[in-house]
Amino acid sequence: MNLPIYYARAEYIETDTGNKVSRRATIAGPQNIILGGKTIISSGAIIRGDLRRTGPGHAVVISLGRYCLIGEGCVMRPPYKTYRGNFNYYPMKIGDHVHIGANSIVEAATIGNHVEIGKNCIIGKFAIIKDCAKIADNTVVPPNTVIPALALFAGSPGQFVEDLPESTQEMVEAHTKQYYTRFQPLPAER
């Protein structure tokens, strides 16, 4: 039996597309952050959409797909590099059904669909995580690493551990949808 995960109604803002964003999360530059719908951004999470490329009006977009779960204390900021003396940020794209555990730091370029990232992970700049991959708790993924589809990575630095079953997509999708359904406001007190 799956019990509800209750939250205080006053602590979360719910958007028209079903996103639930904690008032204790820091959403910097919200005009540059795209949420696909039914995404939960937990308390203490920081999403930096305010970082820009060199020059005015070059905001960097962070886009999250549907059913993304962003854990407590996560930090998401776009990857950056210095090229020909110019310091630039680059867009970050996150697919559907992505679960990022508490206190993880993400500077990836791309995270595919149906990806699970554990707690206390560091995803280095410009990392690419393909569909249905899993990153174990406390893993450090070095910058520019490409993690293949259906692979489990763990350790510091993160290394391939094993192939994941073909059913990973269905399992992750069921998990994120179930979590979203269970994530409910506290019942009103009588």
JSON list of N, CA and C in Angstrom, two decimals, residues 47-91:
[
{"chain": "A", "resi": 47, "resn": "ILE", "atom": "N", "xyz": [17.50, 26.35, -8.20]},
{"chain": "A", "resi": 47, "resn": "ILE", "atom": "CA", "xyz": [17.61, 26.22, -9.66]},
{"chain": "A", "resi": 47, "resn": "ILE", "atom": "C", "xyz": [18.03, 27.58, -10.19]},
{"chain": "A", "resi": 48, "resn": "ARG", "atom": "N", "xyz": [19.19, 27.62, -10.85]},
{"chain": "A", "resi": 48, "resn": "ARG", "atom": "CA", "xyz": [19.77, 28.89, -11.27]},
{"chain": "A", "resi": 48, "resn": "ARG", "atom": "C", "xyz": [19.45, 29.16, -12.74]},
{"chain": "A", "resi": 49, "resn": "GLY", "atom": "N", "xyz": [18.36, 29.84, -12.99]},
{"chain": "A", "resi": 49, "resn": "GLY", "atom": "CA", "xyz": [18.02, 30.26, -14.35]},
{"chain": "A", "resi": 49, "resn": "GLY", "atom": "C", "xyz": [18.46, 31.69, -14.60]},
{"chain": "A", "resi": 50, "resn": "ASP", "atom": "N", "xyz": [19.17, 32.27, -13.64]},
{"chain": "A", "resi": 50, "resn": "ASP", "atom": "CA", "xyz": [19.57, 33.68, -13.74]},
{"chain": "A", "resi": 50, "resn": "ASP", "atom": "C", "xyz": [20.98, 33.86, -14.29]},
{"chain": "A", "resi": 51, "resn": "LEU", "atom": "N", "xyz": [21.65, 32.75, -14.58]},
{"chain": "A", "resi": 51, "resn": "LEU", "atom": "CA", "xyz": [23.03, 32.84, -15.06]},
{"chain": "A", "resi": 51, "resn": "LEU", "atom": "C", "xyz": [22.98, 33.05, -16.57]},
{"chain": "A", "resi": 52, "resn": "ARG", "atom": "N", "xyz": [23.85, 33.90, -17.07]},
{"chain": "A", "resi": 52, "resn": "ARG", "atom": "CA", "xyz": [23.72, 34.22, -18.48]},
{"chain": "A", "resi": 52, "resn": "ARG", "atom": "C", "xyz": [25.04, 34.10, -19.22]},
{"chain": "A", "resi": 53, "resn": "ARG", "atom": "N", "xyz": [24.90, 34.02, -20.54]},
{"chain": "A", "resi": 53, "resn": "ARG", "atom": "CA", "xyz": [26.08, 34.05, -21.39]},
{"chain": "A", "resi": 53, "resn": "ARG", "atom": "C", "xyz": [26.62, 35.46, -21.40]},
{"chain": "A", "resi": 54, "resn": "THR", "atom": "N", "xyz": [27.77, 35.61, -21.97]},
{"chain": "A", "resi": 54, "resn": "THR", "atom": "CA", "xyz": [28.35, 36.94, -22.07]},
{"chain": "A", "resi": 54, "resn": "THR", "atom": "C", "xyz": [27.42, 37.84, -22.88]},
{"chain": "A", "resi": 55, "resn": "GLY", "atom": "N", "xyz": [27.25, 39.06, -22.43]},
{"chain": "A", "resi": 55, "resn": "GLY", "atom": "CA", "xyz": [26.40, 40.00, -23.16]},
{"chain": "A", "resi": 55, "resn": "GLY", "atom": "C", "xyz": [24.99, 40.00, -22.64]},
{"chain": "A", "resi": 56, "resn": "PRO", "atom": "N", "xyz": [24.30, 41.12, -22.82]},
{"chain": "A", "resi": 56, "resn": "PRO", "atom": "CA", "xyz": [22.93, 41.25, -22.30]},
{"chain": "A", "resi": 56, "resn": "PRO", "atom": "C", "xyz": [21.95, 40.38, -23.08]},
{"chain": "A", "resi": 57, "resn": "GLY", "atom": "N", "xyz": [20.91, 39.96, -22.39]},
{"chain": "A", "resi": 57, "resn": "GLY", "atom": "CA", "xyz": [19.83, 39.23, -23.04]},
{"chain": "A", "resi": 57, "resn": "GLY", "atom": "C", "xyz": [20.19, 37.83, -23.48]},
{"chain": "A", "resi": 58, "resn": "HIS", "atom": "N", "xyz": [21.29, 37.30, -23.00]},
{"chain": "A", "resi": 58, "resn": "HIS", "atom": "CA", "xyz": [21.67, 35.94, -23.37]},
{"chain": "A", "resi": 58, "resn": "HIS", "atom": "C", "xyz": [21.44, 35.01, -22.20]},
{"chain": "A", "resi": 59, "resn": "ALA", "atom": "N", "xyz": [20.22, 34.95, -21.75]},
{"chain": "A", "resi": 59, "resn": "ALA", "atom": "CA", "xyz": [19.91, 34.09, -20.61]},
{"chain": "A", "resi": 59, "resn": "ALA", "atom": "C", "xyz": [20.03, 32.63, -21.05]},
{"chain": "A", "resi": 60, "resn": "VAL", "atom": "N", "xyz": [20.37, 31.80, -20.11]},
{"chain": "A", "resi": 60, "resn": "VAL", "atom": "CA", "xyz": [20.50, 30.38, -20.40]},
{"chain": "A", "resi": 60, "resn": "VAL", "atom": "C", "xyz": [19.27, 29.67, -19.86]},
{"chain": "A", "resi": 61, "resn": "VAL", "atom": "N", "xyz": [18.70, 28.83, -20.69]},
{"chain": "A", "resi": 61, "resn": "VAL", "atom": "CA", "xyz": [17.46, 28.15, -20.32]},
{"chain": "A", "resi": 61, "resn": "VAL", "atom": "C", "xyz": [17.76, 26.81, -19.66]},
{"chain": "A", "resi": 62, "resn": "ILE", "atom": "N", "xyz": [17.05, 26.54, -18.58]},
{"chain": "A", "resi": 62, "resn": "ILE", "atom": "CA", "xyz": [17.06, 25.23, -17.96]},
{"chain": "A", "resi": 62, "resn": "ILE", "atom": "C", "xyz": [15.66, 24.66, -18.22]},
{"chain": "A", "resi": 63, "resn": "SER", "atom": "N", "xyz": [15.58, 23.53, -18.90]},
{"chain": "A", "resi": 63, "resn": "SER", "atom": "CA", "xyz": [14.26, 22.97, -19.14]},
{"chain": "A", "resi": 63, "resn": "SER", "atom": "C", "xyz": [14.16, 21.58, -18.52]},
{"chain": "A", "resi": 64, "resn": "LEU", "atom": "N", "xyz": [13.04, 21.38, -17.81]},
{"chain": "A", "resi": 64, "resn": "LEU", "atom": "CA", "xyz": [12.75, 20.10, -17.18]},
{"chain": "A", "resi": 64, "resn": "LEU", "atom": "C", "xyz": [11.50, 19.54, -17.82]},
{"chain": "A", "resi": 65, "resn": "GLY", "atom": "N", "xyz": [11.49, 18.23, -18.05]},
{"chain": "A", "resi": 65, "resn": "GLY", "atom": "CA", "xyz": [10.33, 17.58, -18.65]},
{"chain": "A", "resi": 65, "resn": "GLY", "atom": "C", "xyz": [9.20, 17.37, -17.64]},
{"chain": "A", "resi": 66, "resn": "ARG", "atom": "N", "xyz": [8.33, 16.43, -17.96]},
{"chain": "A", "resi": 66, "resn": "ARG", "atom": "CA", "xyz": [7.20, 16.12, -17.08]},
{"chain": "A", "resi": 66, "resn": "ARG", "atom": "C", "xyz": [7.61, 15.11, -16.01]},
{"chain": "A", "resi": 67, "resn": "TYR", "atom": "N", "xyz": [6.94, 15.17, -14.88]},
{"chain": "A", "resi": 67, "resn": "TYR", "atom": "CA", "xyz": [7.16, 14.22, -13.78]},
{"chain": "A", "resi": 67, "resn": "TYR", "atom": "C", "xyz": [8.62, 14.20, -13.31]},
{"chain": "A", "resi": 68, "resn": "CYS", "atom": "N", "xyz": [9.22, 15.36, -13.17]},
{"chain": "A", "resi": 68, "resn": "CYS", "atom": "CA", "xyz": [10.57, 15.42, -12.59]},
{"chain": "A", "resi": 68, "resn": "CYS", "atom": "C", "xyz": [10.45, 15.64, -11.09]},
{"chain": "A", "resi": 69, "resn": "LEU", "atom": "N", "xyz": [11.25, 14.95, -10.33]},
{"chain": "A", "resi": 69, "resn": "LEU", "atom": "CA", "xyz": [11.26, 15.08, -8.87]},
{"chain": "A", "resi": 69, "resn": "LEU", "atom": "C", "xyz": [12.62, 15.64, -8.48]},
{"chain": "A", "resi": 70, "resn": "ILE", "atom": "N", "xyz": [12.60, 16.86, -7.98]},
{"chain": "A", "resi": 70, "resn": "ILE", "atom": "CA", "xyz": [13.85, 17.51, -7.58]},
{"chain": "A", "resi": 70, "resn": "ILE", "atom": "C", "xyz": [13.90, 17.50, -6.05]},
{"chain": "A", "resi": 71, "resn": "GLY", "atom": "N", "xyz": [14.85, 16.75, -5.49]},
{"chain": "A", "resi": 71, "resn": "GLY", "atom": "CA", "xyz": [14.91, 16.52, -4.05]},
{"chain": "A", "resi": 71, "resn": "GLY", "atom": "C", "xyz": [15.30, 17.74, -3.24]},
{"chain": "A", "resi": 72, "resn": "GLU", "atom": "N", "xyz": [15.15, 17.61, -1.92]},
{"chain": "A", "resi": 72, "resn": "GLU", "atom": "CA", "xyz": [15.49, 18.70, -1.00]},
{"chain": "A", "resi": 72, "resn": "GLU", "atom": "C", "xyz": [16.96, 19.05, -1.10]},
{"chain": "A", "resi": 73, "resn": "GLY", "atom": "N", "xyz": [17.23, 20.34, -1.14]},
{"chain": "A", "resi": 73, "resn": "GLY", "atom": "CA", "xyz": [18.61, 20.81, -1.12]},
{"chain": "A", "resi": 73, "resn": "GLY", "atom": "C", "xyz": [19.39, 20.61, -2.40]},
{"chain": "A", "resi": 74, "resn": "CYS", "atom": "N", "xyz": [18.73, 20.19, -3.49]},
{"chain": "A", "resi": 74, "resn": "CYS", "atom": "CA", "xyz": [19.44, 20.03, -4.78]},
{"chain": "A", "resi": 74, "resn": "CYS", "atom": "C", "xyz": [19.86, 21.38, -5.31]},
{"chain": "A", "resi": 75, "resn": "VAL", "atom": "N", "xyz": [20.98, 21.40, -6.00]},
{"chain": "A", "resi": 75, "resn": "VAL", "atom": "CA", "xyz": [21.41, 22.60, -6.69]},
{"chain": "A", "resi": 75, "resn": "VAL", "atom": "C", "xyz": [21.52, 22.26, -8.17]},
{"chain": "A", "resi": 76, "resn": "MET", "atom": "N", "xyz": [20.81, 23.01, -9.00]},
{"chain": "A", "resi": 76, "resn": "MET", "atom": "CA", "xyz": [20.87, 22.80, -10.44]},
{"chain": "A", "resi": 76, "resn": "MET", "atom": "C", "xyz": [21.33, 24.10, -11.06]},
{"chain": "A", "resi": 77, "resn": "ARG", "atom": "N", "xyz": [22.49, 24.04, -11.73]},
{"chain": "A", "resi": 77, "resn": "ARG", "atom": "CA", "xyz": [22.95, 25.25, -12.41]},
{"chain": "A", "resi": 77, "resn": "ARG", "atom": "C", "xyz": [23.52, 24.83, -13.75]},
{"chain": "A", "resi": 78, "resn": "PRO", "atom": "N", "xyz": [23.36, 25.69, -14.75]},
{"chain": "A", "resi": 78, "resn": "PRO", "atom": "CA", "xyz": [23.82, 25.32, -16.08]},
{"chain": "A", "resi": 78, "resn": "PRO", "atom": "C", "xyz": [25.33, 25.16, -16.12]},
{"chain": "A", "resi": 79, "resn": "PRO", "atom": "N", "xyz": [25.82, 24.30, -17.02]},
{"chain": "A", "resi": 79, "resn": "PRO", "atom": "CA", "xyz": [27.27, 24.13, -17.13]},
{"chain": "A", "resi": 79, "resn": "PRO", "atom": "C", "xyz": [27.90, 25.38, -17.74]},
{"chain": "A", "resi": 80, "resn": "TYR", "atom": "N", "xyz": [29.17, 25.59, -17.46]},
{"chain": "A", "resi": 80, "resn": "TYR", "atom": "CA", "xyz": [29.85, 26.78, -17.98]},
{"chain": "A", "resi": 80, "resn": "TYR", "atom": "C", "xyz": [31.27, 26.42, -18.39]},
{"chain": "A", "resi": 81, "resn": "LYS", "atom": "N", "xyz": [31.81, 27.23, -19.28]},
{"chain": "A", "resi": 81, "resn": "LYS", "atom": "CA", "xyz": [33.23, 27.10, -19.63]},
{"chain": "A", "resi": 81, "resn": "LYS", "atom": "C", "xyz": [33.71, 28.43, -20.18]},
{"chain": "A", "resi": 82, "resn": "THR", "atom": "N", "xyz": [35.01, 28.59, -20.16]},
{"chain": "A", "resi": 82, "resn": "THR", "atom": "CA", "xyz": [35.62, 29.79, -20.73]},
{"chain": "A", "resi": 82, "resn": "THR", "atom": "C", "xyz": [36.14, 29.40, -22.11]},
{"chain": "A", "resi": 83, "resn": "TYR", "atom": "N", "xyz": [35.71, 30.16, -23.11]},
{"chain": "A", "resi": 83, "resn": "TYR", "atom": "CA", "xyz": [36.11, 29.88, -24.48]},
{"chain": "A", "resi": 83, "resn": "TYR", "atom": "C", "xyz": [36.62, 31.18, -25.08]},
{"chain": "A", "resi": 84, "resn": "ARG", "atom": "N", "xyz": [37.85, 31.19, -25.54]},
{"chain": "A", "resi": 84, "resn": "ARG", "atom": "CA", "xyz": [38.47, 32.39, -26.11]},
{"chain": "A", "resi": 84, "resn": "ARG", "atom": "C", "xyz": [38.34, 33.59, -25.17]},
{"chain": "A", "resi": 85, "resn": "GLY", "atom": "N", "xyz": [38.58, 33.33, -23.89]},
{"chain": "A", "resi": 85, "resn": "GLY", "atom": "CA", "xyz": [38.56, 34.41, -22.92]},
{"chain": "A", "resi": 85, "resn": "GLY", "atom": "C", "xyz": [37.17, 34.83, -22.47]},
{"chain": "A", "resi": 86, "resn": "ASN", "atom": "N", "xyz": [36.12, 34.23, -23.04]},
{"chain": "A", "resi": 86, "resn": "ASN", "atom": "CA", "xyz": [34.75, 34.57, -22.63]},
{"chain": "A", "resi": 86, "resn": "ASN", "atom": "C", "xyz": [34.20, 33.47, -21.75]},
{"chain": "A", "resi": 87, "resn": "PHE", "atom": "N", "xyz": [33.65, 33.87, -20.64]},
{"chain": "A", "resi": 87, "resn": "PHE", "atom": "CA", "xyz": [33.03, 32.94, -19.69]},
{"chain": "A", "resi": 87, "resn": "PHE", "atom": "C", "xyz": [31.57, 32.79, -20.08]},
{"chain": "A", "resi": 88, "resn": "ASN", "atom": "N", "xyz": [31.13, 31.59, -20.40]},
{"chain": "A", "resi": 88, "resn": "ASN", "atom": "CA", "xyz": [29.77, 31.38, -20.86]},
{"chain": "A", "resi": 88, "resn": "ASN", "atom": "C", "xyz": [29.09, 30.24, -20.14]},
{"chain": "A", "resi": 89, "resn": "TYR", "atom": "N", "xyz": [27.78, 30.42, -19.91]},
{"chain": "A", "resi": 89, "resn": "TYR", "atom": "CA", "xyz": [26.92, 29.33, -19.43]},
{"chain": "A", "resi": 89, "resn": "TYR", "atom": "C", "xyz": [26.22, 28.73, -20.64]},
{"chain": "A", "resi": 90, "resn": "TYR", "atom": "N", "xyz": [25.83, 27.47, -20.51]},
{"chain": "A", "resi": 90, "resn": "TYR", "atom": "CA", "xyz": [25.18, 26.77, -21.61]},
{"chain": "A", "resi": 90, "resn": "TYR", "atom": "C", "xyz": [23.88, 26.15, -21.11]},
{"chain": "A", "resi": 91, "resn": "PRO", "atom": "N", "xyz": [22.92, 25.93, -22.02]},
{"chain": "A", "resi": 91, "resn": "PRO", "atom": "CA", "xyz": [21.61, 25.40, -21.59]},
{"chain": "A", "resi": 91, "resn": "PRO", "atom": "C", "xyz": [21.72, 24.01, -20.95]}
]
